[in-house]
Coordinates of C-alpha atoms and ligand atoms in Angstrom, one line a residue:
X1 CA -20.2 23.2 -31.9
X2 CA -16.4 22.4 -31.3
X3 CA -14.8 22.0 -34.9
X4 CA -11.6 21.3 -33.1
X5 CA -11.6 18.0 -32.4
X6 CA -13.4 16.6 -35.3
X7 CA -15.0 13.8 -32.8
X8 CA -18.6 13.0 -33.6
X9 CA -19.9 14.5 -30.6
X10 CA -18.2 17.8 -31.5
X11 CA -20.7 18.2 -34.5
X12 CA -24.2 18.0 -32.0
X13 CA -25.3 20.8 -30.8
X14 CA -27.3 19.4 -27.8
X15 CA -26.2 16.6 -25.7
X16 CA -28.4 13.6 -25.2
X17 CA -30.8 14.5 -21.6
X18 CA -30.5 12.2 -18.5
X19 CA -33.4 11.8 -18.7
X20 CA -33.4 10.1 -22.2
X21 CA -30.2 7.9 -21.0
X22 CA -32.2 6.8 -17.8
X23 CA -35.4 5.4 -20.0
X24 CA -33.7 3.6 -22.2
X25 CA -31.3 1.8 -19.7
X26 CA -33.8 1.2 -18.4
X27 CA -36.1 -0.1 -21.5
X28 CA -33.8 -1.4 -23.8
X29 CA -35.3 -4.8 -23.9
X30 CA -38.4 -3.1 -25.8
X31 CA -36.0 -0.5 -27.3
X32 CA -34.4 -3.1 -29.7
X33 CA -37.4 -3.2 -32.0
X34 CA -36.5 0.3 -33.1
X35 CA -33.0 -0.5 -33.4
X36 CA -33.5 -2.9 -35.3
X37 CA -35.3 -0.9 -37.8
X38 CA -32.7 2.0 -37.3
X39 CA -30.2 -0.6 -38.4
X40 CA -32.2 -1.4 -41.6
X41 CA -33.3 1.9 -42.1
X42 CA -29.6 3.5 -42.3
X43 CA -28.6 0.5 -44.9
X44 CA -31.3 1.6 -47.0
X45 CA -30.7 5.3 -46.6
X46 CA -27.0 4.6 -48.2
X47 CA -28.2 3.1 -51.0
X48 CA -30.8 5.5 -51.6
X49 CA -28.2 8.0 -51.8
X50 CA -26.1 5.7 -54.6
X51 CA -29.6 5.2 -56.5
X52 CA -29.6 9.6 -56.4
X53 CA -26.1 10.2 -57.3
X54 CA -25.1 7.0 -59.3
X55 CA -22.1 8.9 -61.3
X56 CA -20.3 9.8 -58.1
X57 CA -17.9 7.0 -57.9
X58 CA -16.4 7.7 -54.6
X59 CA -20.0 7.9 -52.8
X60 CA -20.9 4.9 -54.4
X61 CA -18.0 3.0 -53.1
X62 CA -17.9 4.6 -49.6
X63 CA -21.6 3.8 -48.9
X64 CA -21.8 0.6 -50.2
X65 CA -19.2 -0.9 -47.9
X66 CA -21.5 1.6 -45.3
X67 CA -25.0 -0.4 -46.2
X68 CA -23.2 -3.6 -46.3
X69 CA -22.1 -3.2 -42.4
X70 CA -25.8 -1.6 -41.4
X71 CA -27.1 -4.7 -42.7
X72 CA -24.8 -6.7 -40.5
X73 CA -25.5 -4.7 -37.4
X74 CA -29.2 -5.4 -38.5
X75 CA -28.7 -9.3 -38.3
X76 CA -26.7 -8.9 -35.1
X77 CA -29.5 -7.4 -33.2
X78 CA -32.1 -9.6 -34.7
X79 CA -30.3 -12.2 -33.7
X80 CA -30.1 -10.6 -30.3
X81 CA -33.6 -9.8 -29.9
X82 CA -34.1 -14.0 -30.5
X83 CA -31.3 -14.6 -28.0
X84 CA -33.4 -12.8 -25.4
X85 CA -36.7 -13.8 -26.7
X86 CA -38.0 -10.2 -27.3
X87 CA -41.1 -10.1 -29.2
X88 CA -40.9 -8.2 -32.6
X89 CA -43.2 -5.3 -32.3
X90 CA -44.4 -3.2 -35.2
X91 CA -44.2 0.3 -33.9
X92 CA -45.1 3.9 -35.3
X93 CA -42.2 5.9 -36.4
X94 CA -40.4 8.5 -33.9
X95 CA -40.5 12.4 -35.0
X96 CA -36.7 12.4 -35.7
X97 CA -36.5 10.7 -39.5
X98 CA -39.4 13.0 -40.6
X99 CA -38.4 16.0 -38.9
X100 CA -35.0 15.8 -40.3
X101 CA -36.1 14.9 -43.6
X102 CA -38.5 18.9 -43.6
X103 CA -35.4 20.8 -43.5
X104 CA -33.6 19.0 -46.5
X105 CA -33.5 21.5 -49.4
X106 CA -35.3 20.1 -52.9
X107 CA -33.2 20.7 -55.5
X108 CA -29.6 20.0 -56.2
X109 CA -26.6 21.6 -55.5
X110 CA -27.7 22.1 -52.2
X111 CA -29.9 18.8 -51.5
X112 CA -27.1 16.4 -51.9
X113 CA -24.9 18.5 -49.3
X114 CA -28.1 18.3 -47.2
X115 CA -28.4 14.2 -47.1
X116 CA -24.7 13.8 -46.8
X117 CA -24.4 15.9 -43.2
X118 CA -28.0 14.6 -42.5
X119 CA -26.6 11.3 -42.3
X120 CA -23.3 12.9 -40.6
X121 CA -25.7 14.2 -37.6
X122 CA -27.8 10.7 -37.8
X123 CA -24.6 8.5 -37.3
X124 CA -22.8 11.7 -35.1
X125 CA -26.1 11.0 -32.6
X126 CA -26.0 7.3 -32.6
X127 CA -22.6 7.1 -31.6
X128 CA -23.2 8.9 -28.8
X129 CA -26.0 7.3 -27.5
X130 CA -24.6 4.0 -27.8
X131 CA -21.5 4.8 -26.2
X132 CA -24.1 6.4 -23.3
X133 CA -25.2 3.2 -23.0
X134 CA -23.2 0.6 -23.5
X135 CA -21.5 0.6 -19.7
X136 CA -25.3 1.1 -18.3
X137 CA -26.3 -2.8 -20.0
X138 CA -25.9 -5.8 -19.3
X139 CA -22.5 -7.0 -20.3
X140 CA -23.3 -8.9 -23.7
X141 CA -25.4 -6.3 -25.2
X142 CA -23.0 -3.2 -23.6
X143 CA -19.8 -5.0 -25.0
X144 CA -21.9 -4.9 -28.7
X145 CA -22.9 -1.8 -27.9
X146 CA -19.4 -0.5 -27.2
X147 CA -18.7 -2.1 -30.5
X148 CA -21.3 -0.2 -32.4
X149 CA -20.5 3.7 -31.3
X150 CA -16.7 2.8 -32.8
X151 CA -18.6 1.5 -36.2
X152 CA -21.3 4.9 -35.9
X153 CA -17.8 7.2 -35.4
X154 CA -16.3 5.5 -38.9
X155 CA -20.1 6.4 -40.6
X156 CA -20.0 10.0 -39.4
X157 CA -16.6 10.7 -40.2
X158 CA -17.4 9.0 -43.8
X159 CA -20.3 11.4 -44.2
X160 CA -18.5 14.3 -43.3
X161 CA -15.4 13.2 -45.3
X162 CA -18.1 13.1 -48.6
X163 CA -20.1 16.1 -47.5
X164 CA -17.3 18.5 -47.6
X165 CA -16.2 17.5 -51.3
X166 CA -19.8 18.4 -52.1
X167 CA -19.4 22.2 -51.0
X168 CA -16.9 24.2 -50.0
X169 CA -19.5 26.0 -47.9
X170 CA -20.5 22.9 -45.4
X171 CA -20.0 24.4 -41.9
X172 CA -23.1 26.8 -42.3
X173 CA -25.2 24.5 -43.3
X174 CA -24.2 22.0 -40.6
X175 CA -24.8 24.6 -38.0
X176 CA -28.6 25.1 -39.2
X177 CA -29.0 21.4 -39.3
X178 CA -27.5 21.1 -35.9
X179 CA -29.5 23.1 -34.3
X180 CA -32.4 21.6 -35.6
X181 CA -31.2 17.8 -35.1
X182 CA -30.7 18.5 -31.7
X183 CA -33.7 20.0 -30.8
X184 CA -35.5 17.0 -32.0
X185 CA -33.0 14.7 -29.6
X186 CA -33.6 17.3 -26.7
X187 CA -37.2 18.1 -26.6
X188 CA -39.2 16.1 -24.7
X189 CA -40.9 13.4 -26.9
X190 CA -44.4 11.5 -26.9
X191 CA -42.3 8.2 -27.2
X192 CA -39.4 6.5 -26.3
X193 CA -37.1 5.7 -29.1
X194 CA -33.6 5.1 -30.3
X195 CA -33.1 8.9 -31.4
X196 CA -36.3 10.3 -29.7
X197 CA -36.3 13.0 -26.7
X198 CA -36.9 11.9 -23.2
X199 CA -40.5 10.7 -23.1
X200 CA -42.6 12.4 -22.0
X201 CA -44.5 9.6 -19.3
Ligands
LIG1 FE1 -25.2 0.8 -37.6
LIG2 FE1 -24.0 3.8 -39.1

């Protein structure tokens, strides 16, 4: 972990594999269905958070403007998956959400600090992979794509921002969560998906 430059990929412990970059450049026609629902999923992860800790103000106002612009990104690529006629797929969900989610602590102090640099790795690991693959695509969806790892920096650093006024003692923590986040990124995976491994076929 660099902690000098403060940049998102500075907090992730493992970079994305090749092999993971190659796949989806390669399927990210199909790979927009679970984007899609990534998109969705993060809006209603913010508001989760304000529905848990609904007399902290300054979350409250940070991660509403948050959900509010997941929820555009969310329209932008369903629009795009009509655009490009890709069929909407129900899919099973990818290890990462629920693997995170085992190593979140269950009681306050320490499970609020938990979400908040959860969601600091979550938008720390999108960024990178969009900006990954936004000069691999074709031009309309790279240029959005482009567009998006600038939006997934803001979210991390807005995470990070809120996660340190919840505990002095953050960096620890973030280590152990790093580690684990990125071994679920890294390993080699049974599927293909937005924050999967590379898969495995
Ligand atoms: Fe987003
Ligand atoms: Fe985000």
């Amino acid at each position: 972990m660099n902690d000098g430059d403060g940049s998102p990929r500075s907090i992730l412990l493992g970079a994305t594999p090749d092999a993971w970059v190659r796949a989806a450049a390669d399927r990210w026609r199909e790979l927009l269905n679970d984007h899609a629902q990534c998109e969705k999923k993060a809006a209603s992860t913010a508001l989760a958070l304000m529905f848990t800790y609904p007399e902290d103000r300054r979350l409250a106002a940070a991660l509403s403007r948050l959900a509010r612009e997941e929820l555009r990104h969310f329209e932008q690529v369903q629009r795009l998956m009509m655009t490009l006629e890709v069929p909407f797929e129900r899919q099973r969900p990818g290890r990462y959400a629920s693997g995170l989610r085992a190593k979140l602590r269950t009681a306050d102090p320490g499970r609020k600090l938990d979400l908040l640099l959860t969601g600091a790795l979550i938008e720390a690991r999108s960024c990178e992979r969009f900006g990954l693959l936004a000069p691999r695509l074709p031009a309309e969806v790279g240029g959005f794509y482009a567009q998006l790892a600038r939006s997934e920096a803001r979210h991390f650093e807005e995470y990070l921002d809120l996660a340190r006024e919840a505990a002095p003692q953050w960096q620890g923590r973030l280590r152990e969560l790093a580690e684990h986040e990125a071994e679920l990124a890294t390993a080699s995976d049974g599927q293909l998906r937005f924050h999967s491994g590379p898969p495995q076929e």
